[in-house]
Every structure is written in C-alpha cells, then in structure tokens.
Amino acid sequence: MRVPLLLTTLAFATAAHAQWTLQDAHTTASLRGIHSLGHGIAWASGTEGTILRTEDNGTHWQHCTIPPNAEHLDFRGIQAFDNKTAIVMSSGKGDLSRLYQTTDGCQTWTLVLTNPDPEGFWDALTFDPGSKPKYVYGMLVGDPVNGNFVIYRTTDQGNTWQPLAPTTKQHLAVSQKDESLFAASNSAAVMSGPHGQIAFVTGGNGGARFIFYQHHDPCDCKPSEGFSDIKLPIASSESAGAFSIARRQTIKGYILDADFMVVGGDYRRPDSPSASVFVPHRAPIITSLSRRAIPSLTPPHGYRSAVAYDTSTKTWITVGPNGTDISTDDGRNWRALTPGPSDAPDADKNWNALSLPFAVGPHGRIGFLRDNALAPHK
C-alpha cells in the first residue's frame, strides 16, 4: 500500500536529549529504504530511482547508478550483504514492483524479478541476518492477490525467487477484506526464525494483524506448516494500522525464537498517539499455542512508521513524521527523544525509515544516531 509523504513540526517535551546528527546526501529524493551493515557501511533508497551508499558512516554518500529503466521507480526497500552486494525493491502497482541486484558496488544493476500480478503491490523485502553464506534466506511480501498475501522466498541471497505456494503440509497467508500492508519504511515484515520463517503486520479497513509462520501442533487442526495470526489492538482504517515490526532475538531452552515490537498509527493524522504492541517470545508449543499481544500504557507521541531494537542499550526506538520515541521497558512506556542544545531544532522528526544508527526521510533527509543518544540519562 502506497503511503503519501506527510510532514509536521509539532514537538514534544521529555527528559531525553541528544540524538540525530543530520547528514547531507545531496539529493532531494524521498528516502524510505535504509539498511545499515555496521562498520560504516550503509545503503539507502528512495524515489526517482535513487540509491545511495556509504562506507564511512555517512560522511560521504555515493550516488549509485540508476538501474535500467528505473528512473521513475520508487525504491521503498533495500537490503545489502556487504559494501558491493545489495538488492533494491521498488513498490508500485503491477510491474512497477521490481527487484534489482548489484554485485559491483552499485556501478551496474541486474533486473532479478518483476511483479507478474497486474493488481499486485510489493511492500517489504527482508533477509535473515543469521543465515549461512551459502544459504541466505530472504522473503518478499506484497498486498493480497486473489485473497492471499503474495510472498516470495529465496535461499540463495536473492539470485532466484519462488512464490510461496500451498502444499499438503503448508497453507498460505489468507487476507481479510480490505486488509493490506503499508510500504512506508520497508519494515512491515521481518524474518522471524533461522530457516526462512517470516512475520509481518497489516492494516487498512480490514483491521490490524500480526501474521507469523510457524510449525503447528498436530492438535490444532491445521497443516503442519503455515501461518497463524493475532489481532492487534491498533486502530485501523484505509490510512491506519500496523506499519512496522522489529525483532529481538531470544534463546530460551532449546527454542530459538524472538520478541517483536509493532508500531503504527494513522499517516493522515500523524499527531494522534497510537499504541505500540509488544509480542513476546512464544512458549514451547506443547504448553502454549498462541502468542500474546501487549499494548503500550504510554504510547509513542504520534504515528510511527518504523521501529528498531538497540541491543547494546536494550532500547526500542521508533520514528515518524513528528518525532522519535524510545522505550526501555518493552514498549509499556515510551518517551520522546528531543533535540539537545547542539542539535538542529527539528533533529527529532521528519523520518520515514530506520536501520540503526541511521534514519531517513523526505527531501534526502538522513540522520546518524549519536553513540550516546540512547545511553541512560541521570
């Protein structure tokens, strides 16, 4: 689902300070794709075929060659594997949704996949960061076609893709009427397990849901592999619902799983607070057949299009058009992260997407999160 750009200048008072250092990428494109690999390497993408790359934490941003016939494409998502190799996803109706791949540091691009569904729309591209080099799992998720969410899978770092199809052991992700994903930040989907499992969140008039792939218990009357869902306590409408999901890896006993954080709201009403939802690690299937959805007590201070987890400080961070919020208690309470004395007055806002330590937004906006921004404040 395409999300129009909204800007706001409303600020909120809080107890947290110091945050984004603004960077100049010399572009006016609206940036929605960002993927940080660490060690100074990051890739970004946006409108008008724009793709950027840095190897020095954003001190310099390289303008990449535009892929073939992509001058007018809206690159909503990008996933990189090193400083030379990346895959970029455009979003749009039908064949405006495409995947391009580079292996030479974005000097040249190869068209890998074009959406074959005239009514389809791709929303999110995600890869498992824990995959082994020989088997790199990735998933592509799009709006429903013929009553099912469109999902493609790769096991070879995106060189080839196969649509997820029903089998005797596996069922598809069935959509509700007027339900879709939001392509606001390429974070409506995330890899949820070590072997290509996926979780994604939805919105629209059909309601907001957390949909996840799992192995089923023989007693729950479902195929052995497939999708389950949880209704999310997030208001939904044509312009509202769950927009972004992030994971925190957990290892409990012999079960490899993750905790999830979901944020969203109404992009047409960006100043209206919207609950976040924490979905904790699912207990072993023999003792629990469902996950819990725990809404926030003190929600973020507006519509939020992206969320991430900072392992070093054990902090969730979420961004949107009107600000930045952080939580250190798994989303029960959020507080705004406001500019400090040395920050630009609007350093907390006008963000679309997030991949720590970077955030990106409209008009070529890029921010770098300072090392001490999430440190506890006395």
XYZ file of C-alpha atoms in Angstrom, residues 3-9 22-34 44-47 50 52 74 76 184-185 303 305 319-323 346 348-354 359-367:
54
model
C 1.797 5.872 1.802
C 1.953 9.574 0.872
C 4.552 11.777 2.499
C 3.381 13.815 5.487
C 5.370 16.418 7.380
C 4.750 18.093 10.706
C 6.580 20.446 13.027
C 21.922 15.379 10.190
C 23.888 14.424 7.085
C 23.884 15.843 3.551
C 23.474 13.285 0.773
C 22.974 15.935 -1.939
C 19.608 14.590 -3.052
C 16.006 15.744 -2.834
C 14.526 12.252 -3.152
C 12.118 10.958 -0.537
C 14.104 8.203 1.169
C 12.267 5.178 2.603
C 14.777 2.346 2.270
C 17.785 2.144 4.609
C 19.659 3.871 1.196
C 16.961 4.143 -1.473
C 14.036 6.318 -2.487
C 12.066 7.997 -5.222
C 17.581 6.945 -6.124
C 22.840 5.777 -2.104
C 10.009 4.375 -6.060
C 10.910 1.553 -0.940
C 6.130 3.195 4.455
C 9.566 2.030 5.569
C 2.047 7.934 14.042
C 6.409 4.304 10.544
C 10.416 7.222 14.424
C 7.834 9.078 12.377
C 6.985 12.434 10.820
C 6.571 14.263 14.131
C 9.253 12.742 16.315
C 13.989 19.546 14.035
C 13.896 14.509 16.168
C 11.368 14.497 13.333
C 10.558 14.090 9.639
C 11.628 10.429 9.476
C 10.303 7.604 7.312
C 12.562 4.608 7.920
C 15.131 3.309 10.377
C 17.190 7.190 9.887
C 15.992 8.550 6.557
C 13.150 10.792 5.454
C 11.771 13.157 2.803
C 13.860 15.544 0.683
C 17.008 13.454 1.069
C 16.963 13.637 4.856
C 19.447 11.345 6.638
C 20.286 11.243 10.332
